[in-house]
Structures are given as C-alpha cells and as structure tokens.
Short mmCIF file of C-alpha atoms and ligand atoms in Angstrom, two decimals:
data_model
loop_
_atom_site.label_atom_id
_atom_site.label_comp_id
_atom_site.label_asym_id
_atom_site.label_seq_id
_atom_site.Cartn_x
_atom_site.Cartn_y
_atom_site.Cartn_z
CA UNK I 2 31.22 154.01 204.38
CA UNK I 3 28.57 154.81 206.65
CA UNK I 4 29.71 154.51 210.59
CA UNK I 5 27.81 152.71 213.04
CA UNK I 6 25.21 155.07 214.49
CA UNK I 7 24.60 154.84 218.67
CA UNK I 8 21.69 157.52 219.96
CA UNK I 9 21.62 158.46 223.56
CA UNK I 10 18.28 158.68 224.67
CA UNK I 11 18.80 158.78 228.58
CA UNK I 12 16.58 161.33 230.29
CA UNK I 13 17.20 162.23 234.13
CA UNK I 14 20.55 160.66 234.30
CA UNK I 15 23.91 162.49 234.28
CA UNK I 16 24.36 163.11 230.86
CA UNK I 17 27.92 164.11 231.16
CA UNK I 18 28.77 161.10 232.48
CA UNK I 19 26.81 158.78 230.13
CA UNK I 20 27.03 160.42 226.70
CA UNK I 21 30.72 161.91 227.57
CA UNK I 22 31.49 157.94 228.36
CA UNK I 23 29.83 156.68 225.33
CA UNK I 24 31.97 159.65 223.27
CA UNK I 25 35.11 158.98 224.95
CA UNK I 26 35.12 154.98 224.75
CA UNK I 27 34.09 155.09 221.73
CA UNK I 28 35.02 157.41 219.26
CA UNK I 29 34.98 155.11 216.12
CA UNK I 30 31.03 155.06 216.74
CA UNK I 31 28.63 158.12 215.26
CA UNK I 32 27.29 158.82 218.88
CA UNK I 33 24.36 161.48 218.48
CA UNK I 34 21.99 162.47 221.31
CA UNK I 35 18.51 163.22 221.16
CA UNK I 36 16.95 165.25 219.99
CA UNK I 37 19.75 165.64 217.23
CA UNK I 38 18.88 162.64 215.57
CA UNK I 39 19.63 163.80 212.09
CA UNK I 40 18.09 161.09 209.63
CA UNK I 41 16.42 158.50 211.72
CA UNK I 42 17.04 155.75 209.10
CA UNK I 43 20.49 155.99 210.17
CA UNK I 44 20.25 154.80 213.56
CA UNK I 45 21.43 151.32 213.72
CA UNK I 46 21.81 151.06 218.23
CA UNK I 47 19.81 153.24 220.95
CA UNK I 48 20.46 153.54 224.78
CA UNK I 49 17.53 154.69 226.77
CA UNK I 50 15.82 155.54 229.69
CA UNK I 51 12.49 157.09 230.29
CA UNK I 52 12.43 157.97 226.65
CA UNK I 53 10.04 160.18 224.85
CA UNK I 54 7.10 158.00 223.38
CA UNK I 55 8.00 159.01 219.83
CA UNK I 56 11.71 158.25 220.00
CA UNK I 57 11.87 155.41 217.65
CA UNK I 58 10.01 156.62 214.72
CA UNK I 59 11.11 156.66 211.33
CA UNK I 60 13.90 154.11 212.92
CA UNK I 61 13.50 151.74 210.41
CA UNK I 62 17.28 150.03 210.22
CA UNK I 63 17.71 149.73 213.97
CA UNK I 64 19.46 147.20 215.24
CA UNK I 65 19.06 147.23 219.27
CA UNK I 66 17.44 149.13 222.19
CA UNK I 67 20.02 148.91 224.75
CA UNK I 68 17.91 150.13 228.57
CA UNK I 69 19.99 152.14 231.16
CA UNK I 70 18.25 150.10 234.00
CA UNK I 71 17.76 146.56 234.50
CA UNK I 72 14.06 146.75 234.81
CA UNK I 73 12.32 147.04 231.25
CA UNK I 74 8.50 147.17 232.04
CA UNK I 75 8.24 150.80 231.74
CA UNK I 76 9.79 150.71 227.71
CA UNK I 77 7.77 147.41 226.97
CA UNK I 78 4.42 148.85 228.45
CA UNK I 79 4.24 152.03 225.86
CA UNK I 80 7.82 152.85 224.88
CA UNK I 81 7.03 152.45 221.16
CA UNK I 82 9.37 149.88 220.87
CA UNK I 83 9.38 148.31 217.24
CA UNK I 84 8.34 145.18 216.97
CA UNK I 85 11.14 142.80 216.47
CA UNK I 86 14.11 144.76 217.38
CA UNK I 87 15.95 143.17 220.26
CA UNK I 88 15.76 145.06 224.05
CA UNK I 89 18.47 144.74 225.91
CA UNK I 90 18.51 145.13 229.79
CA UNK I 91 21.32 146.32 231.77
CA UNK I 92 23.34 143.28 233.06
CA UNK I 93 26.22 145.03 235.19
CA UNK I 94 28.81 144.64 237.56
CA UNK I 95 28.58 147.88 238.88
CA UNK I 96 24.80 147.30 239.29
CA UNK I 97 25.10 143.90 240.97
CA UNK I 98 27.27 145.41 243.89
CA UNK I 99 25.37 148.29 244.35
CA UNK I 100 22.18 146.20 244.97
CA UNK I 101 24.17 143.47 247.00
CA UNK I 102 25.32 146.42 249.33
CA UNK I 103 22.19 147.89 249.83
CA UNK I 104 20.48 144.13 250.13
CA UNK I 105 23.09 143.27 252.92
CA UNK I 106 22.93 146.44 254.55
CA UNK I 107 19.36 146.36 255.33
CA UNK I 108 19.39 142.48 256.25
CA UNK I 109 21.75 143.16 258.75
CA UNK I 110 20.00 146.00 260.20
CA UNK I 111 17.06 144.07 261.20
CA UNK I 112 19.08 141.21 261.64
CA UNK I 113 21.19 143.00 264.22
CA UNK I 114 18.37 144.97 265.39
CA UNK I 115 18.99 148.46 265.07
CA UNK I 116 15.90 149.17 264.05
CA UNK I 117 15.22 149.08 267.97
CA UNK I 118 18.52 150.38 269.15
CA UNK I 119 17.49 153.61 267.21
CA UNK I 120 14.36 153.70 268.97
CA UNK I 121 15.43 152.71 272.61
CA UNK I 122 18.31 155.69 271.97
CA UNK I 123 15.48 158.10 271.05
CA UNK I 124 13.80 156.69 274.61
CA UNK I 125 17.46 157.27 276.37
CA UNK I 126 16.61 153.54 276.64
CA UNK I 127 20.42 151.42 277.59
CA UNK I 128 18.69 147.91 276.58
CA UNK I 129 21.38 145.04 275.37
CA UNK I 130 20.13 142.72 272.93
CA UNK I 131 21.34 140.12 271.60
CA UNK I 132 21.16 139.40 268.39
CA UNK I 133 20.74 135.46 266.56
CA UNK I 134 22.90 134.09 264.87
CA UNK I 135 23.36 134.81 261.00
CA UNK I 136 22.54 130.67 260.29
CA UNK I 137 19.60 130.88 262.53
CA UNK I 138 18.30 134.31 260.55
CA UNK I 139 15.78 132.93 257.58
CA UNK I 140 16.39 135.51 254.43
CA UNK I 141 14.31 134.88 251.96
CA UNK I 142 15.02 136.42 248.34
CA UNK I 143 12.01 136.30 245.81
CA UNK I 144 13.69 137.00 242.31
CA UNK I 145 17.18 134.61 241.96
CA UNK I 146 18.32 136.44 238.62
CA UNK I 147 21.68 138.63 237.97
CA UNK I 148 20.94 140.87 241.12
CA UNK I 149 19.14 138.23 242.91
CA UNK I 150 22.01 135.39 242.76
CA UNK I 151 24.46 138.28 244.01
CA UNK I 152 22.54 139.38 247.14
CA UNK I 153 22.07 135.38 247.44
CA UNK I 154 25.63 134.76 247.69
CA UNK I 155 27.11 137.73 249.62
CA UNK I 156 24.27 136.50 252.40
CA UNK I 157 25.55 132.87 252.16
CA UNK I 158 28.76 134.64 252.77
CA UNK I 159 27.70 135.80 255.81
CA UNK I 160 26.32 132.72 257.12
CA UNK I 161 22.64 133.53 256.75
CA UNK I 162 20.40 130.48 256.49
CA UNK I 163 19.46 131.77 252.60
CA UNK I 164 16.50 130.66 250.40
CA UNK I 165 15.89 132.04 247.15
CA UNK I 166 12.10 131.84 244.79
CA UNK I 167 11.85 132.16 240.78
CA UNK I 168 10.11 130.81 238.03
CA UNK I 169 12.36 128.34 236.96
CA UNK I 170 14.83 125.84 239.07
CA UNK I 171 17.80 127.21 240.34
CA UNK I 172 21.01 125.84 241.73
CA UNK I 173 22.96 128.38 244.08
CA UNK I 174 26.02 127.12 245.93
CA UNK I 175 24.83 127.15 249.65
CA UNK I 176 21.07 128.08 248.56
CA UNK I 177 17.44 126.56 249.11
CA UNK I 178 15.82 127.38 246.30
CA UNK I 179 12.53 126.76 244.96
CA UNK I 180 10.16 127.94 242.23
CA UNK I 181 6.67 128.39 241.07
CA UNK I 182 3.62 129.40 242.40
CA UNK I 183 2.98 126.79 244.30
CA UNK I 184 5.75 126.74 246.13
CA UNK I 185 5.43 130.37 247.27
CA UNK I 186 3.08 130.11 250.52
CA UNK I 187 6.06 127.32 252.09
CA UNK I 188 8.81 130.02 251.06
CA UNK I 189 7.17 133.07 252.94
CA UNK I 190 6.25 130.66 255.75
CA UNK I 191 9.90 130.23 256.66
CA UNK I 192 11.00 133.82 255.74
CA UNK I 193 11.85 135.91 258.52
CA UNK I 194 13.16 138.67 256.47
CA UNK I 195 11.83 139.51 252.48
CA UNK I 196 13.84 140.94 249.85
CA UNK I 197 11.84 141.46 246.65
CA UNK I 198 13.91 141.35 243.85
CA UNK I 199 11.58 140.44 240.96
CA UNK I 200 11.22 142.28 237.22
CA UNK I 201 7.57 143.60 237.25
CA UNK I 202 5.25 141.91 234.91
CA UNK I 203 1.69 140.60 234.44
CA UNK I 204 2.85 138.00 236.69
CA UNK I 205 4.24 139.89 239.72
CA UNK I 206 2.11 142.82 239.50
CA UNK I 207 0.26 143.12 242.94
CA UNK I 208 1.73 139.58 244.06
CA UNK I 209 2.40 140.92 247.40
CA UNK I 210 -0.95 141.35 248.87
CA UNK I 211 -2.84 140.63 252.43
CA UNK I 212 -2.69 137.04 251.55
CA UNK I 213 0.99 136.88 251.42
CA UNK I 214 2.21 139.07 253.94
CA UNK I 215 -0.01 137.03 256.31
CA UNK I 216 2.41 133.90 254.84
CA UNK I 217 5.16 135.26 256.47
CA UNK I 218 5.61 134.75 260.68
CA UNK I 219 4.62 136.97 262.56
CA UNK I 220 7.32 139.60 262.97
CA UNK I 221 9.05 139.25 259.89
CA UNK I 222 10.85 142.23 257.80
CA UNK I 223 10.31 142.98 254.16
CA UNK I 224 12.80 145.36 251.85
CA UNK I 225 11.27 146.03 248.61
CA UNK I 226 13.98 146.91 246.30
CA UNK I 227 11.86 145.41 242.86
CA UNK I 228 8.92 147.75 242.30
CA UNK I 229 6.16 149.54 243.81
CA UNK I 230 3.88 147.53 241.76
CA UNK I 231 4.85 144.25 243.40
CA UNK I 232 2.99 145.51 246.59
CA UNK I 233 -0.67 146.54 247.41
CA UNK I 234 0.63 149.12 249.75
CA UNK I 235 -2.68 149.28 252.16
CA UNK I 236 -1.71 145.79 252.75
CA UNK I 237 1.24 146.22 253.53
CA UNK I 238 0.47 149.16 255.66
CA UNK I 239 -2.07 146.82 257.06
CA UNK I 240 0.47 144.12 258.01
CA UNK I 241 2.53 146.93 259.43
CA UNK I 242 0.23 148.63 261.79
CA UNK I 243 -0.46 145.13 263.51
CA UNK I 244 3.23 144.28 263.73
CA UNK I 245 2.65 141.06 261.64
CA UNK I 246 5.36 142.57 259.82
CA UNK I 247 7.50 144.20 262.10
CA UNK I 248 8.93 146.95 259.92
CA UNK I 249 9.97 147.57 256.03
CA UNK I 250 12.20 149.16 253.61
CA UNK I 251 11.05 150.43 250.62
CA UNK I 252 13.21 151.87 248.06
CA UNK I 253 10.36 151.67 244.93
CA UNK I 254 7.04 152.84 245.13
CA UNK I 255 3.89 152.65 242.93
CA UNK I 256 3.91 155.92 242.50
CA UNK I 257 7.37 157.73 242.38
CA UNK I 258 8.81 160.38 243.95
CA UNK I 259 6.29 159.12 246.77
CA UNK I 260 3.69 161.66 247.00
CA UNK I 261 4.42 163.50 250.56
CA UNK I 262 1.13 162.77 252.12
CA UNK I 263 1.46 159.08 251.78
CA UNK I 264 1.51 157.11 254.79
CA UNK I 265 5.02 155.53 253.94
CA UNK I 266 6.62 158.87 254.95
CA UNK I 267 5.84 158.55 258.31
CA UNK I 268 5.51 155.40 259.25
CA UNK I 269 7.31 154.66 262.55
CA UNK I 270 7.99 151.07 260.96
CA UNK I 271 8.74 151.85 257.51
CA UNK I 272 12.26 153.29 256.18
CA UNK I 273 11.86 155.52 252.74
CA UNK I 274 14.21 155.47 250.44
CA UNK I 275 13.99 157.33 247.06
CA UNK I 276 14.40 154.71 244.39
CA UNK I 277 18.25 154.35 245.09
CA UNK I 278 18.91 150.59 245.97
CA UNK I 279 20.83 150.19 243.05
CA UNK I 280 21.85 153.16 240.50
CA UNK I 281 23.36 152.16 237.04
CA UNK I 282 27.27 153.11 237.44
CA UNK I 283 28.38 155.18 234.21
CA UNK I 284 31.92 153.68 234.79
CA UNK I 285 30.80 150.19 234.43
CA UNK I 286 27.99 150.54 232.13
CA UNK I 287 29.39 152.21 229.25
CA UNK I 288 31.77 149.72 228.82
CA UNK I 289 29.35 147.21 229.28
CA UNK I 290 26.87 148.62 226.72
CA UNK I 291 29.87 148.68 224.64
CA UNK I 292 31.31 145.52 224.81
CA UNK I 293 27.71 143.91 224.01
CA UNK I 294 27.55 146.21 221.14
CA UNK I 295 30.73 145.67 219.65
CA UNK I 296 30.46 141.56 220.06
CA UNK I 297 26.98 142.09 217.66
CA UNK I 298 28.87 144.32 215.41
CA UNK I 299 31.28 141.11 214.66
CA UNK I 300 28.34 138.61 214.43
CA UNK I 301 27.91 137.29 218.10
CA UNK I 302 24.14 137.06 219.59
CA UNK I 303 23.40 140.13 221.54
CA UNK I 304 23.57 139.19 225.50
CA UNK I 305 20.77 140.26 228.24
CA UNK I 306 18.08 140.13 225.36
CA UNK I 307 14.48 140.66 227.13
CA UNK I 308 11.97 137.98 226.15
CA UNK I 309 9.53 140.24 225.23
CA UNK I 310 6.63 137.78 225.91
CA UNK I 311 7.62 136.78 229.73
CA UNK I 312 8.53 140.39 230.43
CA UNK I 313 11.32 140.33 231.85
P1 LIG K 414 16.58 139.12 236.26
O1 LIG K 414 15.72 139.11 235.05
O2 LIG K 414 18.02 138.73 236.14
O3 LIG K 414 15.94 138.17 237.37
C1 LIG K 414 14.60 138.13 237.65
C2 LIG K 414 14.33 136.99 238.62
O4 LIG K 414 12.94 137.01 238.97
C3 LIG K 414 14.60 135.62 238.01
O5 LIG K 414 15.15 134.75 238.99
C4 LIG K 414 13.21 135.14 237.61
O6 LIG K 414 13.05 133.74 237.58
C5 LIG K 414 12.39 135.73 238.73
N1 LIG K 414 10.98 135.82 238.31
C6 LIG K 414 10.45 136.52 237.29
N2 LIG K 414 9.12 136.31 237.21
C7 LIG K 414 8.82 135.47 238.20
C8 LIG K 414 7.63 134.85 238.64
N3 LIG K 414 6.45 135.08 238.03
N4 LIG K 414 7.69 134.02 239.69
C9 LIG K 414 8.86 133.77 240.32
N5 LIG K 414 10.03 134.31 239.96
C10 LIG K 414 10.01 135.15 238.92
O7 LIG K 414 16.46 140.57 236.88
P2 LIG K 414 17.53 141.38 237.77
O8 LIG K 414 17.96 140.50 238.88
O9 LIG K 414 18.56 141.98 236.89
O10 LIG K 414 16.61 142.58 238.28
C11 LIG K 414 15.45 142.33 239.05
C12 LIG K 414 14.64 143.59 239.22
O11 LIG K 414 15.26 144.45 240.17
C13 LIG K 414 14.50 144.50 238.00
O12 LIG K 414 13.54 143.98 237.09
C14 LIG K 414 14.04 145.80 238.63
O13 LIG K 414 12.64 145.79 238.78
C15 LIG K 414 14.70 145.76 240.01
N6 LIG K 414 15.77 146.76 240.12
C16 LIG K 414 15.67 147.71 241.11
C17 LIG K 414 16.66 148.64 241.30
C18 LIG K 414 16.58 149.61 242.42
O14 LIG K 414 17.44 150.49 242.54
N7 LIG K 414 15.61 149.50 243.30
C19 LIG K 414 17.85 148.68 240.43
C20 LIG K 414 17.88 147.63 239.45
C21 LIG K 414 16.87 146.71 239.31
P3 LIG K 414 13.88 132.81 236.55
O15 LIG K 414 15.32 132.89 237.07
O16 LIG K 414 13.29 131.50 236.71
O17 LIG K 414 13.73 133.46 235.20
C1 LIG K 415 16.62 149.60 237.20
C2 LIG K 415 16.32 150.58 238.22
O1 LIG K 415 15.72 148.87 236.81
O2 LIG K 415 17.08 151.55 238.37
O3 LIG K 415 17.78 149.52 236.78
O4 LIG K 415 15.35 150.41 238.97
#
C-alpha cells in the first residue's frame, strides 16, 4: 500500500532543522523534498514557504498545503495554489511567544522610555524620568487573532490599559475591543502606542496612511510587526519627521531586505529590524504540522484552514 506522501518545499529556512524534523518525527510518512518529487500524482500533503511558482503541478491527488509562516498572502497572490485544496497557516506555540516577546519588549521600551535614555546617554545627558504607569499607558493592538490575543494578554498581564481592533467581535479577558471600520478612527484616537498585527489582504493593504497616523495623539509610537504593505511608508515617514508620531519599530517592510538607501535605515526615530518579530520554531512546528496532519489522516477537519476568499 502506497504511504502517505509529505513534500518539503521550504526555501530560505534551515533545512536541516525542518526536513530532518519532519524525517525524524515522522518516519512512517514518505517525506521527499523538492526538487525530488518523483511522480507528482503521488503527493497527497506539502509544506511550503516561498515556493517555486511551478511547485504544484501535475499535483493532482493533493490533499493540503500546509505554510511555514502564519501569513499566507504571498502563496494566495501567485503561488499556483490549486483551486480547492485546503491552505493551512501556521498556528503555533512557538510562534505565539516569539511574537508576544518581541510585542512586549518594544511596548515597554517606549513605555519606559528608553528610547530617550539612549539618546540623553549618547548626549552624556543624566536626565531621570519617570515613567507612567502601565494602566495609564493606552496599547492599542490592530489584529486580535492567534498572535494578536497573545500579545493582548501578556500586556493585560502587565497592567497596560489594552484595546484590541478586528473584523469581527471579540471578547478578551481584561480587553476593550472593538471592530470594523468604523470603529477604527475612535481606536487610534486613544492609542498611545500601535502594534500592527493584521494578515495582509485587499482589506489592509495601505490601511495605514496620512489619514490614520494623524488619528493617533500626538506623540504616539507605532511597531509594525504585520507587513510592509499595511503602511504607506512616506506617511509614515511624514508623521515621523513632525514628531506626530514620536518614533517606530518596524520589523516588515514593503520591500524586503530594506533596500539600504531607504530612509528607514537612518531614521533617528525609527528602529530596523530585519523581518524577525516572530520566526517559525522548527521544534514546535513540526510537531504541529504533524499533529494537524495526522488528525486529517483519521478523518478530523484540518485546523488553521485559510478562507481563501477573506484572505487571511
Ligand atoms: P490571524 O488570522 O489569527 O488574526 C488576524 C487578525 O486580524 C484577526 O483578529 C482578524 O479579525 C484581524 N483582521 C483581519 N482583517 C481585518 C480587517 N479588515 N479589519 C480589522 N481586523 C482585521 O493571524 P495571526 O495573528 O496568526 O497573524 C497575523 C499576521 O502577523 C500574519 O498574517 C502576518 O502578516 C504577521 N506575522 C508577522 C511575523 C513577523 O515576524 N513579523 C511572524 C508571523 C506573522 P477577526 O478576528 O475578526 O477575523
Ligand atoms: C509569518 C512570518 O507570516 O514569518 O509567519 O512573517
């Protein structure tokens, strides 16, 4: 009888890690890796990232795309994904506390000012400050999904005053949240410092523009850790050089690596970070991958299944 067949399609990732994961945790699977496909009918489960446009062809018994990363847009834009097989994003502890660490790192930076005790030691500056207190420090999270909710949380933990924007209602213990358009120009209002944690789609794309950074008070901090995309980045640079918003981090970019004459780089205000927030763990993931995989195998609905028309 024919075993199940898993391709590993990851490009730019440490194959040893993934594929030797994939091979060790599961050695009852037929795990091949591109480009050793062998007969593509075969195929029943891929895992990709930043996959060569042709990869699915001739794939005409697969089962699932399972993505390396959590954000799809890049594999529903032109991937060559066949119509009707399922996508599944990456859902994954490991994930979720690498994002909540960097999320809560940067928070308290601002939030604690360092931002300007780096700059007054550069000055040889000894200037005290004291910094608010965490409940009277307005964080506002746009995206309240699987990475979202955990940021959400480990800042309630801390005793930030936490609100939280998606599409659809949300209840999170110790959150304001609120949804929809509409509701968006109230949310940045009484946001003193913006995480961006939203999938990119035809929704989101460019949604941070002049008219919404000049929605937040004057002064307020932004940390982009969704996607360049979400930004018009002369706005933003805009925003920045008046000090309406006093200074950003950026870990995504519209055009990655960030080209090394862009603005960004040098920005006294801005901190550059290469794409990093949150890297998929191997040690989690695998298993993870796995576990959905092997549930589908015995009849269960695959988990983390994209909805291919929302985009996300
Ligand atoms: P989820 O799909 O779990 O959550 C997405 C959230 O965004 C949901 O709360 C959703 O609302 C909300 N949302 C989507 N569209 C809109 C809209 N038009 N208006 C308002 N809210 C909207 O995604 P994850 O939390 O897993 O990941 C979020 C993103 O983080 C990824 O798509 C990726 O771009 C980015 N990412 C970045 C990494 C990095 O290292 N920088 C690493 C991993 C991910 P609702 O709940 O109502 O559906
Ligand atoms: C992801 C990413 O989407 O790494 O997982 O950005």
């Amino acid at each position: 009888m024919k075993r199940t067949t898993l391709l590993y399609a990851a490009f730019g990732v440490d194959d040893a890690a993934w594929l030797g994961g994939f091979r060790e945790q599961a050695p009852d699977l037929d795990i091949r890796a591109w480009p050793d496909i062998g007969d593509p009918r075969e195929i029943d489960y891929v895992f990709v990232w930043k996959q060569p446009l042709n990869l699915f062809d001739g794939m005409t018994n697969l089962r699932a795309v399972f993505s390396l990363g959590a954000g799809v847009e890049t594999l529903l834009a032109g991937g060559g994904l066949p119509a009707g097989v399922p996508l599944v994003r990456m859902v994954d502890p490991g994930l979720a506390t690498g994002m909540t660490e960097f999320v809560v790192l940067r928070v308290l930076h601002y939030h604690r000012n360092m931002h300007l005790h780096e700059a007054n030691q550069r000055d040889g500056a000894w200037i005290q400050l004291r910094p608010k207190l965490p409940e009277d420090r307005a964080v506002g999270l746009l995206g309240l999904g699987n990475l979202g909710a955990s940021c959400a949380r480990a800042l309630v933990g801390l005793g930030f005053d936490v609100r939280g924007w998606s599409r659809t209602p949300k209840l999170i213990g110790g959150v304001e949240t609120v949804h929809g358009e509409d509701q968006l120009a109230d949310f940045l209002c009484g946001t003193e410092i913006l995480v961006c944690l939203l999938p990119l789609t035809a929704d989101t794309d460019g949604l941070l523009d002049a008219r919404r950074f000049a929605q937040l008070p004057r002064g307020a901090f932004f940390v982009n850790v969704g996607r360049g995309r979400h930004v018009v980045e002369e706005d933003l640079l805009a925003a920045l050089d008046t000090g309406h918003v006093a200074a950003a981090t950026l870990d995504v970019f519209r055009e990655e690596p960030l080209p090394r004459q862009h603005r960004f780089w040098t920005h006294p205000s801005v901190t550059v970070m290469p794409h990093c927030a949150a890297l998929t763990q191997p040690k989690t993931a695998v298993r993870t991958v796995l576990d959905n995989l092997r549930a589908h195998l015995a009849g269960a609905q695959l988990r983390h299944v994209v909805d291919v028309a929302r985009g996300y």
